[in-house]
Amino acid sequence: MTRPQAIVLAAPGTNRDHDVSFALGLAGAEPRIVLLAELLANPAVLRDAQMLVVAGGFSYADALGAGRMWSLELAHNVGDALTGFVAEGKPVIGICNGFQVLTRTGLLPGALGHNQSGSFQCEWVRLEAPASRCVWTRDLPSLECPIAHGEGRYVHPDPDALAAAGQVALRYEGHNPNGSLDDIAGVCDESGVVLGLMPHPENHVLPRQHPRRARGTAGGLGLTLFERGVAYARER
Amino acid sequence: MRLTIRSKGEDPRAGALLADAHALGLTHVTAIDVADVVFFADELHGDHVAELETVLVDPLLQTGSWSVPLEGIETSLLPGVTDPAATAVQLAMATVGLPDVPVATGKHYVVHGPVSAVEQQSLARRLLANQVIERWAHAPIEPHFIDAHATADRTVDHVAIRDLDDDALMALSRERGLSLDLAELHAIAEHYRGVGREPTDVELETLAQTWSEHCSHKTFRARITAVDDDGTEVGEITPLLRQLRDSTDAINAPYVVSSFVGNAGIVSWVPGITLAVKAETHNHPSAIEPFGGSNTGVGGVIRDVMGAAHHPIAVTDILCFGPTDLPADQLPEGVLHPRLIESGVIAGVADYGNKIGLPNIAGAVLYDPGYVANPLVYAGCIGVASAAEPLPGPQPGDLVVVMGGRTGRDGLRGATFSSATMDATTGDVAGASVQIGDPIVEKLVIDAMAECHGLYTAVTDCGAGGLSSAVGEMAEGVGAEVDVTLAPLKYPGLRPWEIWLSEAQERMVFAVPPAQWPAMLAVCARHGVEATSLGTFTGDGVLRVRAGDLNVLELDTHFLHDGRPQRSMVATLPHPFRGLGTPPICADPAATLRELLAHPNIASKERVVRRYDHEIRGATVVRPLVGAEHDGHADGVVVAEPSDTHGFAVGIGVNPWFGLHDPERMAHAVVDEAVRNVVAVGADPDRAVLLDNFSWGDPRRPSTLGELAMAVQGCCHAAHRYGAPFVSGKDSLNNEYLGSDGQRHAVPPTLVITAMAHVPDADCTVTPDLRAAGNVLLQVGHTSVDFAGSHFELLYGTEGHGTVPAPLLDPLTRYRALHVAIREGRVQSCHDLSEGGLAVAVAEMAIAGRLGVRIGSLPHANPTAALFSETNGRFVVEVTPADLEWFVQNVPDTSVIGTVTDDGMVTFPGWSVSVADLVDAFTGSAS
């Protein structure tokens, strides 16, 4: 089977690019980390790719708010190439800082504010995928993975309309860690190919990575989410 | 003009500020509003203003205002303090095509409630502005913009020293903050009489930095004479550092690649792979600027591992604070409240580790009144590398290359500052010693270094002493010539000595063969990292520094590194109680257990641990928090790369309360604790290494030095007994505060031992959470009457009930047997016994597993000793009934104590407590 080429985009301060590359490799893609400067110098690298990942981290140290600087760079320099990628129906995922970036570029609805606790939190959460337009979460069983963020509280002016449009892709199940509106953990764009989420499914791609594995109460692998995206990129 | 940016809804910082104000005694403050302010030096026209607002203000989350507020308190950074937010604004403006104008940032506060003007000022001074890096004013504040046109003063002064008498020499040392003693000043004067000229200011500062306690470990290298209490000489003590090195040589472990050389210890348990490990302290900077101090402490120790040519993969932190409920009127003059130090330090550790993308895997938080004026911040780092030939060292002709951050006035004289005693004015005078961290720059240097293999012959980090230490160390024996004016600067106007000694962060120095320089530059360009050649390594053994055409330093590197006279010191040895004790009486063990679980040292640290990313890299197999509800503390942590079958464990040992009673036994006990912790999670006790970190008072006081000497001796004996060699260490001395009452307050003797050991099977690890009702609980190890320094004693102030636990005679046999049991899958859960003894350990296992326990038989005739004594070398182990016989026959010193139940109760003979009550006590959620 062909391995779709996935570009993992990394800006200065991105730090989960290697984790998500490892996950994509396991899920059957051919990941390649592309530094932001390389993309800005040569936006054509997007043409050969079938998938795009905006990876997590602290791009530009969260200066002026998480994701702000990176989204400015993207929107002002390669905005057309990005919207073209999406218009072709190629799957895009933004994780954590990548989610923050995609909301600020306008590719995804809503915004991400400071956690209700006022500080960075690292803990495991359970996610469920309601019926939605999102190609990454179609028939996705519930999964467990960590969050690691300080600005992950999802806000949106009209969450009911968002849900009605099929754009709520993931919800926190059981425990909402950051005060996100309506327990929203991830949303997609109107076409369903762009997903943004705060949690890190890339850190639960092996059973050994689950904290309760030895207790026999480990939940679903985050790997499944990447497998859905890879399958979509392959079959599209 | 200026833009004030406010959060819609409550700002996340407001709650913490209000709580801090209340803790400072200003309980009638009802709210503190906070907003961010961006200042622009020049006026912008209308279109630009609108565009700038869309860039800086997110309409779903924030509102922006261009009007100038006339109420409230405002803060801005002091001149020379790095302002990353301002840099980001300028970058954003450039990205969207707005004009380049000088930018500064600050904060705007409004205090609500019946607060007087005096109280407002007090709040501004003590809470809102950290006066080490910020100033405050009633709104509107006038910010300081960087002067991009300042010109450098390239003068160099000669300091007359050759003909000074003793008094004048000491006065010179004091005036310039050199922290040198008379013998050292004589050596310098003598050297320059030989050279035939006076030293330059750059030379004198370089010598002071290189010879500082921080850089040269004068005390650990000193000749020590032991004397009786009446002053009679009773013998000579081998220099402390030599004792530690000798013990490592004697153990001769085949897996130690490098110990006590260079920036970190290096081990190899798997062919082709080496691990570097290092722990550092950043105590003095954290006392005056908690966020910046701990932030750069983490950044500095990561660079130590990079300086050992290893790729960082994890960090650790051990923090010691004064009681956070200290009444405001008991706070010594000039000292920050422990609550503010705690929140700043934790935020600083979290900020650096989270942003650079390294999991914070292990640590401890301790509270004691002895840390009020001198908080302690230990930061550790572990790195990995493919085993290759060791770097050859700088060759004549190699370039002197500085990579990473730019040089500013940050942290000038940090090494000499950290070697001095603090007092009420320290925060005022030491402002320039505070460094500001930029984890993203360091992250980029890590990424660039990962692609620079084979392009350099030597590398070291710029730490204390800045370029003077880094280049000075690398040039030892080979010599170098550099021009400091080539160093990229954050802003113009620095004098040569400031560039040479600046402790600006995130810089590494490399020796690069000229043929490889273009390749290194290409890698750096790809990652957006600055690298600059300052000069060359020469081969003549002389260190020369120029500022353009002006020679500012010429020093023989042999004199620089070996010219310091060995210090001679005097120690009086302690006489700890080593007799038999009688156990104290405990009237209500259930109440004692709850009080122990609620004690700040034992209670849940979840609120701290959750601030750190311990998941990144996907390699943290045993996390710091474990169990059914992820709120039990693991003994040690295990890291295993997702693609590997093996890994390593890290454990921490620290107990200053033992140190107050018996420093030698403390050393044994904390080595045992660190090793115990890694064995308990599944590491191989025959493949462990140790790090030592001593934080002590002023060693020039003979009793303090005697306690230090006994602790070192204990370390060496313990290392030998456990077959676990020390591979690296660091001492931080002079952790004292000179009170305005003239009294000196030293920290309790705080020895932190970090153990790192090989985990042969990453799928075969164990945690302390109970697994299933019906399983059997055993205690491994014997209990004695050891209450000196115990948490029972801490709680009730009952002294005189026994000793600090004695060293174990044969711990390895026990630990090896337990390891075999773990490897064979015969251990369901396992927890070591430490603070609070058996009762606390059993309770913590019940909490972590949310299961009950019925203890049928206590492992000591005296119930108080059985429950609360803190004897070394003990574990509670849960096994299935089927494994019980094997376990008892194969693991020595084992006794059955009870069973796991599902009745929700922890039951000891004669009393019981519900697990729910224990959870409440442990987590502080009891009403």
mmCIF file of C-alpha atoms in Angstrom, chain B residues 545-735:
data_model
loop_
_atom_site.group_PDB
_atom_site.id
_atom_site.type_symbol
_atom_site.label_atom_id
_atom_site.label_comp_id
_atom_site.label_asym_id
_atom_site.label_seq_id
_atom_site.Cartn_x
_atom_site.Cartn_y
_atom_site.Cartn_z
ATOM 1 C CA VAL B 545 41.380 38.899 24.528
ATOM 2 C CA ARG B 546 41.121 41.961 22.316
ATOM 3 C CA ALA B 547 38.462 44.606 21.833
ATOM 4 C CA GLY B 548 39.196 45.505 18.250
ATOM 5 C CA ASP B 549 42.814 46.673 18.306
ATOM 6 C CA LEU B 550 42.919 47.083 22.049
ATOM 7 C CA ASN B 551 44.448 44.259 24.106
ATOM 8 C CA VAL B 552 42.337 43.792 27.215
ATOM 9 C CA LEU B 553 43.556 40.469 28.576
ATOM 10 C CA GLU B 554 46.664 38.336 28.326
ATOM 11 C CA LEU B 555 46.842 35.451 30.783
ATOM 12 C CA ASP B 556 48.868 32.276 30.955
ATOM 13 C CA THR B 557 46.167 29.562 31.067
ATOM 14 C CA HIS B 558 48.309 27.567 33.528
ATOM 15 C CA PHE B 559 48.138 30.453 35.991
ATOM 16 C CA LEU B 560 44.426 30.964 35.289
ATOM 17 C CA HIS B 561 43.548 27.334 36.034
ATOM 18 C CA ASP B 562 46.282 26.165 38.393
ATOM 19 C CA GLY B 563 47.554 29.365 39.977
ATOM 20 C CA ARG B 564 44.985 29.509 42.765
ATOM 21 C CA PRO B 565 46.582 28.529 46.072
ATOM 22 C CA GLN B 566 44.942 25.498 47.641
ATOM 23 C CA ARG B 567 42.722 26.677 50.427
ATOM 24 C CA SER B 568 43.505 25.435 53.932
ATOM 25 C CA MET B 569 40.461 24.990 56.107
ATOM 26 C CA VAL B 570 39.576 23.783 59.559
ATOM 27 C CA ALA B 571 36.751 21.416 60.456
ATOM 28 C CA THR B 572 35.275 20.384 63.777
ATOM 29 C CA LEU B 573 33.524 17.082 63.437
ATOM 30 C CA PRO B 574 29.991 16.582 64.759
ATOM 31 C CA HIS B 575 29.153 14.162 67.576
ATOM 32 C CA PRO B 576 25.792 12.716 66.603
ATOM 33 C CA PHE B 577 23.794 10.563 69.010
ATOM 34 C CA ARG B 578 24.310 6.943 67.992
ATOM 35 C CA GLY B 579 22.924 5.151 71.092
ATOM 36 C CA LEU B 580 19.750 3.187 71.604
ATOM 37 C CA GLY B 581 16.480 5.053 71.725
ATOM 38 C CA THR B 582 13.068 4.362 73.162
ATOM 39 C CA PRO B 583 10.125 4.853 70.838
ATOM 40 C CA PRO B 584 7.857 7.823 71.528
ATOM 41 C CA ILE B 585 4.267 7.266 72.572
ATOM 42 C CA CYS B 586 1.534 7.792 70.039
ATOM 43 C CA ALA B 587 -1.904 8.177 71.585
ATOM 44 C CA ASP B 588 -3.940 8.296 68.385
ATOM 45 C CA PRO B 589 -2.156 6.668 65.434
ATOM 46 C CA ALA B 590 -5.091 7.344 63.072
ATOM 47 C CA ALA B 591 -4.868 11.083 63.756
ATOM 48 C CA THR B 592 -1.082 10.974 63.402
ATOM 49 C CA LEU B 593 -1.371 9.230 60.053
ATOM 50 C CA ARG B 594 -3.771 11.883 58.783
ATOM 51 C CA GLU B 595 -1.510 14.658 60.043
ATOM 52 C CA LEU B 596 1.505 13.088 58.382
ATOM 53 C CA LEU B 597 -0.323 12.720 55.060
ATOM 54 C CA ALA B 598 -1.321 16.376 55.268
ATOM 55 C CA HIS B 599 2.225 17.541 56.144
ATOM 56 C CA PRO B 600 3.503 19.753 53.286
ATOM 57 C CA ASN B 601 6.511 17.473 52.774
ATOM 58 C CA ILE B 602 4.385 14.328 52.404
ATOM 59 C CA ALA B 603 1.101 15.654 51.000
ATOM 60 C CA SER B 604 0.261 15.383 47.323
ATOM 61 C CA LYS B 605 2.425 17.506 45.000
ATOM 62 C CA GLU B 606 -0.029 17.056 42.154
ATOM 63 C CA ARG B 607 -0.654 20.801 41.844
ATOM 64 C CA VAL B 608 3.080 21.203 41.096
ATOM 65 C CA VAL B 609 3.618 18.112 38.942
ATOM 66 C CA ARG B 610 0.665 18.938 36.667
ATOM 67 C CA ARG B 611 2.346 22.233 35.753
ATOM 68 C CA TYR B 612 5.133 20.278 34.043
ATOM 69 C CA ASP B 613 4.815 18.395 30.781
ATOM 70 C CA HIS B 614 5.951 14.860 31.597
ATOM 71 C CA GLU B 615 4.378 13.301 28.495
ATOM 72 C CA ILE B 616 6.327 14.903 25.653
ATOM 73 C CA ARG B 617 8.568 12.487 23.718
ATOM 74 C CA GLY B 618 6.162 9.672 24.650
ATOM 75 C CA ALA B 619 8.949 7.975 26.591
ATOM 76 C CA THR B 620 7.847 8.463 30.215
ATOM 77 C CA VAL B 621 6.710 4.927 30.997
ATOM 78 C CA VAL B 622 6.425 5.327 34.767
ATOM 79 C CA ARG B 623 5.241 8.849 35.418
ATOM 80 C CA PRO B 624 5.615 10.907 38.575
ATOM 81 C CA LEU B 625 1.857 10.482 39.201
ATOM 82 C CA VAL B 626 0.377 6.996 38.954
ATOM 83 C CA GLY B 627 -2.528 4.838 40.045
ATOM 84 C CA ALA B 628 -6.249 4.444 39.601
ATOM 85 C CA GLU B 629 -6.885 8.197 39.695
ATOM 86 C CA HIS B 630 -3.376 9.275 38.585
ATOM 87 C CA ASP B 631 -2.752 10.948 41.944
ATOM 88 C CA GLY B 632 -0.330 8.616 43.704
ATOM 89 C CA HIS B 633 3.378 9.484 43.705
ATOM 90 C CA ALA B 634 5.659 6.969 42.040
ATOM 91 C CA ASP B 635 8.899 6.121 43.877
ATOM 92 C CA GLY B 636 11.024 6.556 40.783
ATOM 93 C CA VAL B 637 10.247 7.256 37.155
ATOM 94 C CA VAL B 638 11.140 5.184 34.101
ATOM 95 C CA VAL B 639 11.997 6.556 30.676
ATOM 96 C CA ALA B 640 12.064 4.238 27.660
ATOM 97 C CA GLU B 641 12.108 5.388 24.049
ATOM 98 C CA PRO B 642 8.978 4.196 22.217
ATOM 99 C CA SER B 643 11.166 2.138 19.887
ATOM 100 C CA ASP B 644 13.286 0.528 22.665
ATOM 101 C CA THR B 645 12.658 -2.466 24.932
ATOM 102 C CA HIS B 646 14.865 -1.099 27.716
ATOM 103 C CA GLY B 647 15.099 2.197 29.535
ATOM 104 C CA PHE B 648 16.375 3.886 32.647
ATOM 105 C CA ALA B 649 14.954 4.897 36.000
ATOM 106 C CA VAL B 650 15.587 8.059 38.011
ATOM 107 C CA GLY B 651 15.163 8.339 41.778
ATOM 108 C CA ILE B 652 15.782 11.177 44.224
ATOM 109 C CA GLY B 653 17.018 11.003 47.812
ATOM 110 C CA VAL B 654 16.956 14.032 50.116
ATOM 111 C CA ASN B 655 16.459 14.458 53.861
ATOM 112 C CA PRO B 656 17.829 17.636 55.470
ATOM 113 C CA TRP B 657 16.161 16.762 58.802
ATOM 114 C CA PHE B 658 18.435 13.744 59.115
ATOM 115 C CA GLY B 659 21.287 16.099 58.222
ATOM 116 C CA LEU B 660 20.585 18.351 61.182
ATOM 117 C CA HIS B 661 21.130 15.375 63.516
ATOM 118 C CA ASP B 662 23.770 13.257 61.793
ATOM 119 C CA PRO B 663 25.198 14.338 58.429
ATOM 120 C CA GLU B 664 27.115 11.111 57.833
ATOM 121 C CA ARG B 665 24.092 8.885 58.374
ATOM 122 C CA MET B 666 21.987 11.296 56.336
ATOM 123 C CA ALA B 667 24.310 10.680 53.389
ATOM 124 C CA HIS B 668 23.856 6.924 53.734
ATOM 125 C CA ALA B 669 20.110 7.337 54.112
ATOM 126 C CA VAL B 670 19.632 9.536 51.047
ATOM 127 C CA VAL B 671 21.848 7.324 48.884
ATOM 128 C CA ASP B 672 19.693 4.430 50.079
ATOM 129 C CA GLU B 673 16.513 6.365 49.314
ATOM 130 C CA ALA B 674 17.625 7.234 45.782
ATOM 131 C CA VAL B 675 18.724 3.664 45.001
ATOM 132 C CA ARG B 676 15.615 2.232 46.733
ATOM 133 C CA ASN B 677 13.429 4.393 44.513
ATOM 134 C CA VAL B 678 14.920 3.128 41.268
ATOM 135 C CA VAL B 679 14.919 -0.493 42.439
ATOM 136 C CA ALA B 680 11.256 -0.172 43.476
ATOM 137 C CA VAL B 681 10.206 0.675 39.905
ATOM 138 C CA GLY B 682 12.170 -2.096 38.228
ATOM 139 C CA ALA B 683 15.751 -0.878 37.713
ATOM 140 C CA ASP B 684 18.757 -3.174 38.047
ATOM 141 C CA PRO B 685 20.544 -2.403 41.345
ATOM 142 C CA ASP B 686 23.818 -3.566 39.794
ATOM 143 C CA ARG B 687 23.663 -0.856 37.153
ATOM 144 C CA ALA B 688 23.118 2.356 39.086
ATOM 145 C CA VAL B 689 25.050 5.625 39.168
ATOM 146 C CA LEU B 690 24.737 8.604 41.504
ATOM 147 C CA LEU B 691 24.929 12.391 41.406
ATOM 148 C CA ASP B 692 25.645 14.472 44.491
ATOM 149 C CA ASN B 693 24.411 18.022 45.064
ATOM 150 C CA PHE B 694 25.365 19.673 48.331
ATOM 151 C CA SER B 695 23.698 22.894 49.457
ATOM 152 C CA TRP B 696 25.339 23.991 52.665
ATOM 153 C CA GLY B 697 26.091 26.996 54.845
ATOM 154 C CA ASP B 698 29.411 28.868 55.028
ATOM 155 C CA PRO B 699 32.202 26.246 55.152
ATOM 156 C CA ARG B 700 34.612 28.701 56.740
ATOM 157 C CA ARG B 701 32.748 27.967 59.974
ATOM 158 C CA PRO B 702 34.571 24.828 61.224
ATOM 159 C CA SER B 703 31.407 23.095 62.469
ATOM 160 C CA THR B 704 29.700 23.585 59.089
ATOM 161 C CA LEU B 705 32.735 22.222 57.264
ATOM 162 C CA GLY B 706 32.862 19.282 59.685
ATOM 163 C CA GLU B 707 29.259 18.397 58.877
ATOM 164 C CA LEU B 708 30.029 18.672 55.163
ATOM 165 C CA ALA B 709 33.100 16.461 55.509
ATOM 166 C CA MET B 710 31.112 13.777 57.336
ATOM 167 C CA ALA B 711 28.377 13.892 54.684
ATOM 168 C CA VAL B 712 30.968 13.408 51.935
ATOM 169 C CA GLN B 713 32.487 10.506 53.850
ATOM 170 C CA GLY B 714 29.016 8.982 54.205
ATOM 171 C CA CYS B 715 28.435 9.392 50.468
ATOM 172 C CA CYS B 716 31.654 7.595 49.598
ATOM 173 C CA HIS B 717 31.018 4.692 51.971
ATOM 174 C CA ALA B 718 27.453 4.378 50.734
ATOM 175 C CA ALA B 719 28.507 4.463 47.067
ATOM 176 C CA HIS B 720 30.868 1.604 47.803
ATOM 177 C CA ARG B 721 28.298 -0.394 49.717
ATOM 178 C CA TYR B 722 25.705 -0.050 46.932
ATOM 179 C CA GLY B 723 28.249 -0.479 44.144
ATOM 180 C CA ALA B 724 26.814 2.724 42.700
ATOM 181 C CA PRO B 725 29.536 5.181 41.659
ATOM 182 C CA PHE B 726 29.203 8.951 41.733
ATOM 183 C CA VAL B 727 29.642 10.257 38.174
ATOM 184 C CA SER B 728 29.118 13.956 38.726
ATOM 185 C CA GLY B 729 28.266 16.443 41.414
ATOM 186 C CA LYS B 730 28.053 20.056 42.378
ATOM 187 C CA ASP B 731 28.272 21.978 45.591
ATOM 188 C CA SER B 732 26.567 25.239 46.464
ATOM 189 C CA LEU B 733 28.003 26.702 49.625
ATOM 190 C CA ASN B 734 27.389 29.942 51.517
ATOM 191 C CA ASN B 735 23.624 29.441 51.504
#
